[in-house]
Structure formats: C-alpha cells, structure tokens
XYZ file of C-alpha atoms in Angstrom:
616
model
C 0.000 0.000 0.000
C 1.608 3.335 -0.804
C 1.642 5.362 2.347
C 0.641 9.114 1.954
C 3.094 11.683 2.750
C 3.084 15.449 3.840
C 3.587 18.003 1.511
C 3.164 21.478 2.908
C 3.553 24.629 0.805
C 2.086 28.268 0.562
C 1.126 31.096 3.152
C -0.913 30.810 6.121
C -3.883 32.557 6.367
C -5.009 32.059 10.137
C -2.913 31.483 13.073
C -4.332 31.175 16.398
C -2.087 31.342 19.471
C -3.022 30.393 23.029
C -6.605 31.194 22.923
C -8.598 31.020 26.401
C -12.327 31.130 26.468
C -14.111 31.439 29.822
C -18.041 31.500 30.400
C -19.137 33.361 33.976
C -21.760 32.480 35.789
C -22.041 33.564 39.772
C -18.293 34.629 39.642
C -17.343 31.267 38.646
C -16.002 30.610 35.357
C -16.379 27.585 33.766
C -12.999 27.173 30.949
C -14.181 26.198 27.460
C -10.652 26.703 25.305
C -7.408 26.338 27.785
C -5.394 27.714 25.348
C -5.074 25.935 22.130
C -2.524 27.023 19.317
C -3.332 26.259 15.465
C -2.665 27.151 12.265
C -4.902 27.577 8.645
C -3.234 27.515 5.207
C -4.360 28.866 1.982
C -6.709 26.351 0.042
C -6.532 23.846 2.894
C -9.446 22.206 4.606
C -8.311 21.218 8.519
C -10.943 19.182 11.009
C -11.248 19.979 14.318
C -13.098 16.968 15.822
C -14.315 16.308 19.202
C -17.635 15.786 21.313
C -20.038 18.057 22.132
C -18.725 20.254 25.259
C -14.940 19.792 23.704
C -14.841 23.942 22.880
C -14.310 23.130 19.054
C -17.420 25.182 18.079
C -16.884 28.342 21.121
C -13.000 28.328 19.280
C -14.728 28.908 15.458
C -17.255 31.548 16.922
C -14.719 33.478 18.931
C -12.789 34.315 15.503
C -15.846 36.107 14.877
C -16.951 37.727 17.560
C -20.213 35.444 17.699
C -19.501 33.938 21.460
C -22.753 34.867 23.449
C -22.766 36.662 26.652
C -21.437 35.528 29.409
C -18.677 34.111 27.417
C -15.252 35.898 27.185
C -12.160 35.906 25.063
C -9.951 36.362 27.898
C -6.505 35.365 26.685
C -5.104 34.499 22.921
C -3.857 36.196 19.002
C -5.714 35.391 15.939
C -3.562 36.545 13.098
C -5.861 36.916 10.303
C -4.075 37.569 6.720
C -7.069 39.539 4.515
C -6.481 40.196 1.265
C -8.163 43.855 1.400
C -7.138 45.002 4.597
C -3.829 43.276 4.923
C -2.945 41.207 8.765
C -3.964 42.050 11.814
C -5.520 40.575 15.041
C -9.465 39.403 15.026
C -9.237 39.439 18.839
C -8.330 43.517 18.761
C -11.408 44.353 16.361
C -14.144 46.758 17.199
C -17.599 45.000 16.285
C -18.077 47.421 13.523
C -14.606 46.089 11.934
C -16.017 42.272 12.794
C -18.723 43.606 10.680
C -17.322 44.132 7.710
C -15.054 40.392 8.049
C -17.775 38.568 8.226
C -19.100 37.681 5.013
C -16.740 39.151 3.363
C -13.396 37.555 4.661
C -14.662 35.035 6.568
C -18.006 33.201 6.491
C -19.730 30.797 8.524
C -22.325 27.802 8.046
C -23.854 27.440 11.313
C -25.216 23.766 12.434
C -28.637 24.281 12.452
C -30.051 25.771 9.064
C -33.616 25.758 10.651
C -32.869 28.323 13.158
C -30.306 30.210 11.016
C -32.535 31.864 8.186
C -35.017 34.345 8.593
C -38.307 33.056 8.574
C -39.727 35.852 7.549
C -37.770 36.922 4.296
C -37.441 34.423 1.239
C -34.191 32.736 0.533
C -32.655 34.849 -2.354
C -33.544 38.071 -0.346
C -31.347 36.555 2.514
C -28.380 35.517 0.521
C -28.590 39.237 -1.771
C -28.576 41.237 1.849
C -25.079 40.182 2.132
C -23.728 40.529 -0.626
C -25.392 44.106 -1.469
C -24.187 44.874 1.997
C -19.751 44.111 0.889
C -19.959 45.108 -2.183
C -21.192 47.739 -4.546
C -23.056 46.045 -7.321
C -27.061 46.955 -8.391
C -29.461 45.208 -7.142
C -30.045 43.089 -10.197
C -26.100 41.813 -10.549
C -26.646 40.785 -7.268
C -29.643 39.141 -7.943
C -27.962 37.209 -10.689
C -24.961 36.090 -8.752
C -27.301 34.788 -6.174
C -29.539 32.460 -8.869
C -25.712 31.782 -10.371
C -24.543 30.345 -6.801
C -28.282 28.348 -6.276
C -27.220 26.733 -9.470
C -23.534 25.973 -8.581
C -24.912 24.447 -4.747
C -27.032 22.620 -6.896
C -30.508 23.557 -5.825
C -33.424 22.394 -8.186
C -35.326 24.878 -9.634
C -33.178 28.403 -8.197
C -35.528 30.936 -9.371
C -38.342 29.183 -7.655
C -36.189 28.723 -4.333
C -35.126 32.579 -4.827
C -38.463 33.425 -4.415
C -39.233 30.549 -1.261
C -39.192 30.783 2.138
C -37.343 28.379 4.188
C -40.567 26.666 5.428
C -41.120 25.726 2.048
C -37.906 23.578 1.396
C -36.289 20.579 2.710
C -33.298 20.613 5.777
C -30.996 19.876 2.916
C -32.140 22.476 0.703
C -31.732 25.079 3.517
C -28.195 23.826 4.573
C -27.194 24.588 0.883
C -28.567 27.629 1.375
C -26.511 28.715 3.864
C -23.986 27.453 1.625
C -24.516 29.937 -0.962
C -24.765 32.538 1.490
C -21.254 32.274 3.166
C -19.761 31.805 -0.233
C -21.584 34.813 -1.988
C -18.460 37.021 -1.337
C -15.860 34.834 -2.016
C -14.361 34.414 1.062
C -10.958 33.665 1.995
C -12.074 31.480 5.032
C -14.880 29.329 5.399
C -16.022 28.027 9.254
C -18.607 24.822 8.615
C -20.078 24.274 12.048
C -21.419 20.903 11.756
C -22.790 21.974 8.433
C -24.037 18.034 7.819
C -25.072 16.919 10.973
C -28.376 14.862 11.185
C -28.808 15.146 7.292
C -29.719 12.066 5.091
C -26.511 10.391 4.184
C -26.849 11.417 0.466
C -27.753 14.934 0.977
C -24.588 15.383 3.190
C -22.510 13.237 0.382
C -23.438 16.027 -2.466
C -22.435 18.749 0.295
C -19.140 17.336 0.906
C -18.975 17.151 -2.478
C -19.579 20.661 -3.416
C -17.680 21.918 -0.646
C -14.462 20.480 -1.991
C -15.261 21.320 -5.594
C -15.885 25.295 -4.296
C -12.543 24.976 -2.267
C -10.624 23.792 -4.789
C -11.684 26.509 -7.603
C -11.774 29.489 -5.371
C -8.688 28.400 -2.871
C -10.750 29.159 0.021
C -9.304 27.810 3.467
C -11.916 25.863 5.283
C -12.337 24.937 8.831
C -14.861 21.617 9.109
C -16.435 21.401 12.243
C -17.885 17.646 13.486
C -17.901 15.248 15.742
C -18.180 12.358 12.623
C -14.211 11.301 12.217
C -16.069 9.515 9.104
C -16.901 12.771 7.772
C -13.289 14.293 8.566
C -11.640 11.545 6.266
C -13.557 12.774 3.352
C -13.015 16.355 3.421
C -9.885 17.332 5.729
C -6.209 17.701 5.194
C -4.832 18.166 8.608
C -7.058 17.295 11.835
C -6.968 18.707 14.982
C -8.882 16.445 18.041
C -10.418 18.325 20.834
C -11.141 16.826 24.268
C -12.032 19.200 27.369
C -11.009 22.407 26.048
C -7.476 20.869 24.638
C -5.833 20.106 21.531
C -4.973 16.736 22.512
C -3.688 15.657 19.233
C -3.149 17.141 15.923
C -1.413 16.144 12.520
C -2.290 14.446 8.682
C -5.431 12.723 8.336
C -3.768 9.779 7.712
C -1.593 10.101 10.490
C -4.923 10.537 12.719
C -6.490 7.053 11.212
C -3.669 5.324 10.897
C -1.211 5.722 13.452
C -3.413 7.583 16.331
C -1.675 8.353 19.372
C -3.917 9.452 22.309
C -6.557 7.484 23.840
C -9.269 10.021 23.221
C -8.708 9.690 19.808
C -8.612 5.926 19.139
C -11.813 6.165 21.331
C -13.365 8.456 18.764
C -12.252 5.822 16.200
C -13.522 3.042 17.765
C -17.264 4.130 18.515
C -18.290 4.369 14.809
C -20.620 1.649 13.864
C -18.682 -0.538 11.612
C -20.090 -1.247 7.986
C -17.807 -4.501 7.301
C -18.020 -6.036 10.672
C -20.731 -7.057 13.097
C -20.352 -6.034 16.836
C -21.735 -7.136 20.001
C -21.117 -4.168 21.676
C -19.801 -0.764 20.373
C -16.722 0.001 21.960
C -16.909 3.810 23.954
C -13.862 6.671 24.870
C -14.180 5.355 28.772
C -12.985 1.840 27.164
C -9.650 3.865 26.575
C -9.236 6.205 28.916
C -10.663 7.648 32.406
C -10.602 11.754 32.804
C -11.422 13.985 35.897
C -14.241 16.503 35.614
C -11.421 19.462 34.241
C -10.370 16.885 31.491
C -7.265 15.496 33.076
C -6.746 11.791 32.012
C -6.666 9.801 34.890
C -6.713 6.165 33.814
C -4.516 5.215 30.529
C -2.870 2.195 31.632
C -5.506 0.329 33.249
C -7.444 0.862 30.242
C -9.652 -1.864 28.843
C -8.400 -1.804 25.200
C -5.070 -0.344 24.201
C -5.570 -0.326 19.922
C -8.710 0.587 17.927
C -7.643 -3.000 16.314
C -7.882 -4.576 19.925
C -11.258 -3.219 21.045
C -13.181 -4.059 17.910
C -11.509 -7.528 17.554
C -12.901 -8.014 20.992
C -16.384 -7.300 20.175
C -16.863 -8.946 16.834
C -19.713 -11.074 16.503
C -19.145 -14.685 15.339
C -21.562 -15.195 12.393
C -22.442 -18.294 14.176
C -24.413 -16.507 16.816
C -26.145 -14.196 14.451
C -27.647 -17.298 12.754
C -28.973 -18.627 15.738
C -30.281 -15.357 16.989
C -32.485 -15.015 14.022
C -33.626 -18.552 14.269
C -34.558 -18.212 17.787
C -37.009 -14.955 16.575
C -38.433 -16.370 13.349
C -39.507 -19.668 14.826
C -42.208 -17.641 16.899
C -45.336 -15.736 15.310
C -44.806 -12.218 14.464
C -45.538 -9.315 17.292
C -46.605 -7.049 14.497
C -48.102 -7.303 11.669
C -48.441 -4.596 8.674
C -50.926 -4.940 5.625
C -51.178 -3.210 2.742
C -50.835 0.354 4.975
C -51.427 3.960 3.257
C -51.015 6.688 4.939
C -51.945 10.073 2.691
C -52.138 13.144 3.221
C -54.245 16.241 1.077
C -52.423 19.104 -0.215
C -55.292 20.400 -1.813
C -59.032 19.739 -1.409
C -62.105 21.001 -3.477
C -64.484 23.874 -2.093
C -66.249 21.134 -0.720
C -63.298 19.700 1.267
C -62.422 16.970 -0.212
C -58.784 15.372 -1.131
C -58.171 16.917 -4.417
C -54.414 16.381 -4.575
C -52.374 13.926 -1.694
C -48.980 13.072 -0.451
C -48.810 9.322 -0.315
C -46.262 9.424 2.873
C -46.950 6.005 3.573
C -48.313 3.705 -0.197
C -49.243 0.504 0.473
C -46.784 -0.866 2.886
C -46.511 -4.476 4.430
C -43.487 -6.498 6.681
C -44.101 -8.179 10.061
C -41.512 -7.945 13.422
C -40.913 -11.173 15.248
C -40.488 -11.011 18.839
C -37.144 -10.095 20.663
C -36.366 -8.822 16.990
C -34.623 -5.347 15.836
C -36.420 -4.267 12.723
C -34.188 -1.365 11.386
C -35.870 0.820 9.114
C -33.758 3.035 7.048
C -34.542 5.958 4.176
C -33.946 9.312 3.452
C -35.636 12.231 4.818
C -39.458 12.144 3.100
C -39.764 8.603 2.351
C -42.079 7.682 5.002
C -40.514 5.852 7.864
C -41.376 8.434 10.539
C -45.082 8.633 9.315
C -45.072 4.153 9.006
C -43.932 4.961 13.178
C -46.578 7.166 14.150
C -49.499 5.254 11.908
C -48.770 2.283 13.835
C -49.183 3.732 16.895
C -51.775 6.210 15.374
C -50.780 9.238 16.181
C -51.197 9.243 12.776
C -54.570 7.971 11.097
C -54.127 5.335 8.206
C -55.817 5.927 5.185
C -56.105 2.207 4.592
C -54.896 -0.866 5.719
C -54.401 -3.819 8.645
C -51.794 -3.311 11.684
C -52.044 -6.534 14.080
C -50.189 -6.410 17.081
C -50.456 -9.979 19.112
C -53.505 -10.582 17.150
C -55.898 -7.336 17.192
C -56.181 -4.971 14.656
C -54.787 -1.722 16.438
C -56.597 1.006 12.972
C -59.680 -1.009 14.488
C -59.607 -0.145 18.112
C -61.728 1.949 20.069
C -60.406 4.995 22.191
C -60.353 3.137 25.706
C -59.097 -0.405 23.940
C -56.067 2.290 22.161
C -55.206 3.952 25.313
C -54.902 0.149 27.234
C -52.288 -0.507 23.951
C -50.128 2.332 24.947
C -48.650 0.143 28.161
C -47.416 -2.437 25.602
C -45.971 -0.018 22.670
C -44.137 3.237 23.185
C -42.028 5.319 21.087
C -38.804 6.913 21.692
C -38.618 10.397 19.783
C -35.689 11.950 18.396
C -35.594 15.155 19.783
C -34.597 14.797 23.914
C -34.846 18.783 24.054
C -38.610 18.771 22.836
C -39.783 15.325 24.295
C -39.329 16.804 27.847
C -41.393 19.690 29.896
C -38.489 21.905 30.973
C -40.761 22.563 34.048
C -41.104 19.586 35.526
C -38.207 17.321 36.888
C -37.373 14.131 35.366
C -38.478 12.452 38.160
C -42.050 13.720 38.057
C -41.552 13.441 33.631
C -41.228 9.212 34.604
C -43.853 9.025 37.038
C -46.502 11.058 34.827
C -47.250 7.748 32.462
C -47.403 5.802 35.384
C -50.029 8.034 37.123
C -52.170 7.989 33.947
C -52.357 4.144 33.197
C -52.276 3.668 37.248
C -49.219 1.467 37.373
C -47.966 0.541 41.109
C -50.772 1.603 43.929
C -48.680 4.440 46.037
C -46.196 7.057 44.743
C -43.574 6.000 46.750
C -43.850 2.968 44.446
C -43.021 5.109 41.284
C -40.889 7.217 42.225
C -38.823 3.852 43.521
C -39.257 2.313 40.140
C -38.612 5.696 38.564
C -35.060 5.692 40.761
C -34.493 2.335 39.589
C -34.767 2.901 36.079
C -32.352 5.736 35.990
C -29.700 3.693 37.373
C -30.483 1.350 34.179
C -29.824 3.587 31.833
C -26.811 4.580 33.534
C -28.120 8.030 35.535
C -27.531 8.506 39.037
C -31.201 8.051 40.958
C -30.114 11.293 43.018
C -30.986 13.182 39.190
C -34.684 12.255 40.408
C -35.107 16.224 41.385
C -33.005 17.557 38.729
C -35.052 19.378 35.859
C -34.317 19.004 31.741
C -31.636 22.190 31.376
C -29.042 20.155 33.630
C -28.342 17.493 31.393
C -26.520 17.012 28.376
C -28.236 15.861 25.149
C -27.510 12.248 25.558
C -28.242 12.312 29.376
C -31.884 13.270 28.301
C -31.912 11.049 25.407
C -31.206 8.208 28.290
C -34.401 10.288 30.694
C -36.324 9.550 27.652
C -35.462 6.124 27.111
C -36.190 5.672 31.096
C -39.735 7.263 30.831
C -40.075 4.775 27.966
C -39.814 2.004 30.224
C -42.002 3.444 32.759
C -45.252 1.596 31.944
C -42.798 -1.872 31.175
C -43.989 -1.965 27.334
C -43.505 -4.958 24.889
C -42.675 -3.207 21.960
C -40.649 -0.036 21.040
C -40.611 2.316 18.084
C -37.190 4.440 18.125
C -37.658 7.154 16.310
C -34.007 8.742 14.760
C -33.358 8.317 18.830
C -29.787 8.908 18.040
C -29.049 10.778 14.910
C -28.567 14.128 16.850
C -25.823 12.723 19.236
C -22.280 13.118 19.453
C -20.579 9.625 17.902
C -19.273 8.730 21.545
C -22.828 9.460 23.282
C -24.495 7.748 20.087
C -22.471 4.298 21.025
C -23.208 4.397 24.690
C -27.169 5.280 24.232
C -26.830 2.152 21.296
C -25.084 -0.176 23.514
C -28.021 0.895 26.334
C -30.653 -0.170 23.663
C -29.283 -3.685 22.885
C -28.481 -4.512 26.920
C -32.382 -3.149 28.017
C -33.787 -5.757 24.742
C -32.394 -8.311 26.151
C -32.911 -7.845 29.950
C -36.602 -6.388 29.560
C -37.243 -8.737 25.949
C -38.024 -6.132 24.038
C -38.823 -5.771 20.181
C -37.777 -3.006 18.350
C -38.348 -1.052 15.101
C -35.508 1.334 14.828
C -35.971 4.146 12.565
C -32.693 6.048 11.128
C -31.042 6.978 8.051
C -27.861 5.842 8.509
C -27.240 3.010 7.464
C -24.296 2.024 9.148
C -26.439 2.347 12.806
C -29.130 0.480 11.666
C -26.467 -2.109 10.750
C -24.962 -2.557 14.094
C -28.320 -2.344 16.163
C -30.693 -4.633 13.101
C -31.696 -7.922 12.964
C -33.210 -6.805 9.734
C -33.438 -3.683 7.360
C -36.491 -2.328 6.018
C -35.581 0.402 2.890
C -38.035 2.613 2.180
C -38.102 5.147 -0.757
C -41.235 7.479 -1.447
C -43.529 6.042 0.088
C -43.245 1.901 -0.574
C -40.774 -0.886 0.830
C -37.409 -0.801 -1.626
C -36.300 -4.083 -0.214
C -35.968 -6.029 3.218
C -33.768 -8.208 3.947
C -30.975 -9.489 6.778
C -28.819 -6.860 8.378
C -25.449 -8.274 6.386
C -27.308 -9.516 3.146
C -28.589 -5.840 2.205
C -25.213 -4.157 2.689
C -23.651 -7.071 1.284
C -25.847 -7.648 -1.789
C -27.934 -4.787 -2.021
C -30.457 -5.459 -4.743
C -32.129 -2.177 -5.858
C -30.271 0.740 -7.064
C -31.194 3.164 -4.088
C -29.610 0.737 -1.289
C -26.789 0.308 -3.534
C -26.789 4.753 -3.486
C -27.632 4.807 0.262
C -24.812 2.490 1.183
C -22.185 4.182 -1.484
C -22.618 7.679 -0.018
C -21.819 6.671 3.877
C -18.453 7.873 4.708
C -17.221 4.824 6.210
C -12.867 5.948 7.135
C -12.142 3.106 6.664
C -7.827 3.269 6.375
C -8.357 2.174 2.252
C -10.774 4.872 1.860
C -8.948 7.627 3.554
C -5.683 7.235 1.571
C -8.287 7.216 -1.630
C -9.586 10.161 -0.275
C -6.508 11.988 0.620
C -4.784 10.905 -2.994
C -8.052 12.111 -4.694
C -7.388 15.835 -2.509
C -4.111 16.062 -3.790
C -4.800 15.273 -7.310
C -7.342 18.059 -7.317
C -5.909 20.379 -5.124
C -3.367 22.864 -7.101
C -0.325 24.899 -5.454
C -0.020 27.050 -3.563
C -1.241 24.243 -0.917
C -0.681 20.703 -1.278
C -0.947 17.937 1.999
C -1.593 14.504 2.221
C-alpha cells in the first residue's frame, strides 16, 4: 500500500495562538478553550473533531466575535491575513470592523439551518442582503450572482427557491442555502459548524462534495467542524482532536487514522458503527481512557483496550451466533403485523373539502416484526418511515390498511381499547430537548405515564421504580429532582429512554433516537438499547437513516423510498448484496474511514488540489 506523505507549501492565512475562552456564571467561570494554538493555510481544509462540550465550536465563533454573553475571550492572538485590509488581530477588532469580516473575509455555516434563516424573508432576499451589503453592485447583478450560486450548490429549480421561504424547502435544501450565502463574497475562510449533521446520508454526500469542488476553484481555506471522524476523512487535510477544552492531538489525516496516538482519539475511532463487521457491543472513549471533571486523564494504563484494532476484535460477533439469533425470533409468530398500509395526506381539497391532490407518505406498505427482533428501518428524509412509526401507533390515522399487534387490529380499536395498547408499545422520539417539559423534573416526567395508566398503587412505588430505572440507563437516581436544562443531550436522550420504560412496554418504536448525538454518546445510548432488549425482551423497530447504525443495532433492514418498501432483507445480506439501485446509493454515499478509503480520499485531494497548498 503506498503510504501518503506530507507536503506542505504556501502562506498561512489564520494562526491562532493560546486562545482562552471562559463563560461566567455567579463569579465562577467555567474554561471552554485552555489555550489551544493552530494554524490555517491557503486552500486547505483542517478538522477539528471532538464531542459536544470539547470547545471546538466556542474556538470557530470566537474568531468572529459570535460567542454569546457571558462568554469571554480572555486570553489568545488570531492573526488573520485579509487580502483587502492586509494582517492584523481578530481578537483587537471593534464589532463594527467584525462587521465588515464577516461575510466578506470570513463566512460561517452554522449547524442548524432551521434556526439560522429568517423566517420571515425568502431565501434569495437573505443571501442578496449580504452581498449588497460588501460590495457595490445593483441590485439586479446581485440578484444574478445569487440564482448563479443556487445553481452551482445545486438547488433544483433556483428561481423558484429565490423566491421561497425556508418553510417551504427541505433541511438539505436550507443547509445549501446557507452554503450559498457564506460563499456569496468569495471568502478567503470558510467556518462549517457541523454543516451536515443529522442530514440524510446522500444529501450530506453532495455537500461534501460541493464543498471540496468550491474549495478547490476558489482556494478558500476551510475549517470543518464535526464530531463524525467519518466525515473528517472525506473532506480534511490536517485534523486537529479536541477533548475538554485541549488540543490533545493534531497532525495528517492519515496520520490521525492510521497511526493515532492518544486514547481520546482511538476512542473516537472506535465508537463508529462498523459497515464490514458485526459487533456485540460498540466500543466507547471510557474503554480507553478515564478523565477527571477538568479533562485530566486519569486512567490510561488500566485501560480496557489499548488499539482501535484490539477493542473491535474483541467485540466482533461470530456469524455463528447471528444465525442462531435469528432462528430463535423467526420460529415464533410475528408481534406485528403490517398490511397493505397507506397513509396520505391532502395538499389540496375542493371547495367542498375533499382530497383533491395527496402526499402518499406512507403507499401501500406491508413487513411483520418477530419477537425479541430489531427491525431497522432506514430511508432518506421524506420517504415515510417516521409517518409508518406514528401510523402504527396512530398518532397518525391510516388511510387504509391492517396493523395486528399480538392478534388485534390496532386502525380497528376503540379509544379506551387504544389507550390500554399504549402500556405495551411506546415510542422513543428523536428530539430529547422537545420530548421533555423543561418545568417539571425528570423524576415527576417518569412518574406522569405511570399516574395515567395507574401502574404501582402508592407514589412511593413510582418514584422507587422511577429511581431504579435511571440507574439502568446509567443516571444517578439522586438526578430524580433535577429538571431538563441540567443534562446534556444524551443524558436526556437516556431520561427519555427511562420514561419509555415506565409503563414496562412490549414493543418499542425508536424514532431517529440517536441521529442528533455526538458519535461517543451515540455508542453508549446504542449499547443501552441492545443490553435493556435483552434484559426487559423487548422488540424493536428502529428508525434512522444511517445506514451504518441500523447495521450494528438490526436484525433486519427495512428500505423505504417514497412512500413503498425498496427491499428487506438481513442486516449483512442488504449491505452485502444490495439489490435495488437506491440501497446500492444509500450504502455508497456513507463515509465509512475506513484506512483504504482515507488514503483514496486523501490521494483524490491532492490530485485536485493545485499549489499554492498541497498535503496529504
């Protein structure tokens, strides 16, 4: 195999030395960036990659100017080197000068596309405000440019999506949006915050895509934000791996995947669901390393593995055991049943209200789940799976169609027989911020189901088997008080998957229950899922869009596509074999880093990549 080598060359266009971020709160300060050095060059792309909590994003927003109150730069140089106003220090800028940077100098693609265009003004107006406000061009060049960058982000139809507002396109759409809008001044240094988290795994594939194609025409530095290592092997030349505030390792990407040197990192490695291997149990960062609460590493030696290699060689499952597994679940009738279900809903309806035009979300749809089975259901965003979830449980109403669980037609139930289901099948949702009342404590959030199905006879009862069940998924019992705000995303995730429990169901629907979480969180709340299957026998269907998830945690895969199955089939036998063209494009676009793919990857960069900046 021929080994990629480093091949640096050219100016640098950002350096960043001993930057300190503090946030205040009571005249304590909690430290978010402990002073970290780096360094950008012209036409390079480097990673910074860490969990959530690491200060990777605080570090991007604080070359800006964009860290909220009560956070403070309180220590650090960013050397910026502008081609119109020459080098000088972000940190010393007035907010009028970090007015005209941004946008102009340096843009930004923010995580969350939802919350970061206006609702109120359409797309084109959005992306023409900024340039109209750098440069002086007339309205209608601007106007032009902006249709000319829809096209090159590859949006369909860009006049239309000129004139739409973002409620009237898809998350994908809007993230290329933002896209277009950092790049509409041509600027010498891009920030992507996240910029394809929770995205379909083909939408984010054409954005990597694109990225790389505008970076290598334009020269434009880019720093790519994640916490997806996967990702980072696609699109980064150097990567620098946040832990606690701390650059705790930095260097090539292939030096990162193939050689890594810190724990924290070969953790980060390690908790990826694996496409080419089957796992018992995902290995997780504590597996490599133990840390105080200020990030010190405490435990290294005593470690449980010592390699990536080691800890996923210990958790391979034999192909043996699979095959028995799925023998032990077929030989029993199915749990659930599905026949012929539609689910449609009208876009337009005639003066006298009826369905004139309708979205089949759900066309004629049939499978069964076997008991103590994962049924992984897998898709991108609009085929249907989430609607197929609800309809089952109908919080959706079917349109036509049979679901039997143990026998009884649920579509066919009355109110009171429906509410009596709701013991036996829950759903896990996959937002932890909206699925809990921020006024009530998580405590009282686990009891509430009981209370309304009357499970145990006293409340000293609940709230015991409410303590109990956060020690099962891993929470201390004395959070009972504690309200939503105190927890991290995955600790709620786990509150979630707790009140879940509550009412001791049968059968569980997860619903993208971990697309939103850090890699390292997403393993632990995965590993959670398998151990409470087998201790409580559950059955579930598991809804995502990444395939390589659905993979690890599937006894079998369900692909959906507009509407209707694509194909169903064994875990291994549809990544394997897929038979229809759309697995075959789901599967192709997952960035797997794999050590092949990165030094494809990396040879591909360099190939395209032109001086004044060449690294591999």
């Amino acid at each position: 195999m021929i080994v990629p080598a480093q091949n640096k060359v050219g100016e640098k266009i950002l350096t960043v030395s001993n930057l300190k971020v503090d946030f205040y709160h009571n005249a304590h300060a909690t430290h978010a960036v402990k002073g970290i050095d780096f360094e950008v060059f012209k036409g390079e792309t480097v990673g910074i990659v860490g969990e959530s909590g690491s200060g990777k994003s605080v570090s991007a927003l604080s070359l800006l100017g964009l860290i909220s109150d009560p956070g403070l730069v309180t220590d650090g140089k960013a050397m910026f080197k502008s081609i119109n106003d020459g080098q000088f220090d972000l940190y010393q800028q007035s907010e009028k000068a970090l007015r005209k940077i941004r946008g102009r100098d340096i843009s930004m693609i923010f995580q969350d596309p939802m919350s970061s265009l206006n609702p109120v003004f359409t797309c084109g107006d959005q992306v023409l405000e900024t340039i109209l406000l750098h440069e002086k061009v007339s309205k209608k060049e601007a106007k032009e440019r902006v249709i000319s960058l829809f096209e090159k982000v590859r949006l369909p139809r860009p006049a239309q999506i000129y004139k739409a507002y973002p409620h009237e396109i898809s998350g994908g759409q809007k993230q290329r949006v933002m896209i277009a809008m950092a790049l509409a001044c041509r600027p010498s240094l891009l920030i992507a915050d996240e910029p394809t988290t929770a995205l379909d795994v083909t939408v984010q594939s054409a954005i990597l895509d694109l990225m790389q194609e505008l970076r290598h025409a334009k020269e434009t530095s880019v720093i790519f934000i994640t916490h997806d290592l996967g990702v980072i092997a696609e699109v980064a030349d150097r990567v620098l791996v946040m832990y606690r505030g701390k650059i705790v390792e930095s260097g090539p990407v292939w030096n990162i995947f193939a050689n890594p040197k810190h724990p924290y990192t070969k953790g980060l490695l390690a908790c990826r669901p694996r496409l080419n291997m089957r796992l018992e149990r995902l290995p997780i960062i504590t597996d490599f390393m133990r840390s105080d609460l200020e990030g010190n590493i405490t435990g290294v030696s005593d470690a449980k593995f010592k390699s990536v290699g080691e800890a996923l060689m210990m958790s391979v499952k034999s192909s043996e055991d699979v095959e028995k597994q799925r023998e032990a679940y077929m030989a029993n009738e199915p749990i659930l049943q599905v026949n012929e279900l539609k689910t449609y809903f009208p876009i337009r309806k005639t003066l006298l209200g009826k369905p004139k035009e309708v979205v089949k979300a759900v066309d004629g749809v049939s499978f069964e789940v076997y008991p103590g089975e994962t049924l992984g259901l897998v898709g991108e965003s609009g085929c249907g799976k989430t609607t197929l979830g609800r309809t089952i449980l109908r919080l959706v109403e079917a349109t036509e169609g049979e679901v039997f669980f143990e026998g009884e037609n649920i579509l066919s139930m009355k109110r009171n027989q429906l509410r009596q289901l709701r013991k036996d099948i829950q759903i896990i949702f996959q937002d932890p911020y909206a699925s809990l009342n921020p006024r009530i404590s998580i405590g009282e959030a686990i009891m509430e189901p009981m209370r309304v199905h009357k499970v145990f006879k006293t409340e000293k009862e609940r709230a015991d088997w409410a303590m109990e069940l956060l020690e099962t998924v891993n929470l201390s019992s004395t959070y009972f008080s504690r309200y939503p705000h105190e927890f991290s995303g995955g600790q709620r995730q786990r509150v979630c998957i707790a009140r879940t429990l509550a009412l001791k169901p049968k059968f569980v629907i997860c619903d993208e229950s971990v697309s939103a979480l850090d890699v390292s969180v997403q393993a632990q709340v995965l590993n959670l899922l398998n151990l409470l299957k087998e201790r409580y026998n559950l059955t579930y269907i598991f809804i995502s869009h990444d395939l390589a998830v659905v993979k690890f945690i599937a006894d079998r895969i369900l692909v959906m596509n507009k509407g209707r199955v694509e194909e169903i089939g064994f875990a291994e036998n549809i990544y394997e074999r897929p038979q229809k063209p759309y697995t075959q494009q789901l599967i192709k676009a997952i960035p797997k880093g794999d050590l092949e793919d990165v030094r494809k990857a990396v040879i591909r960069r360099k190939l395209q990549n032109p001086p004044p900046y060449r690294s591999l």
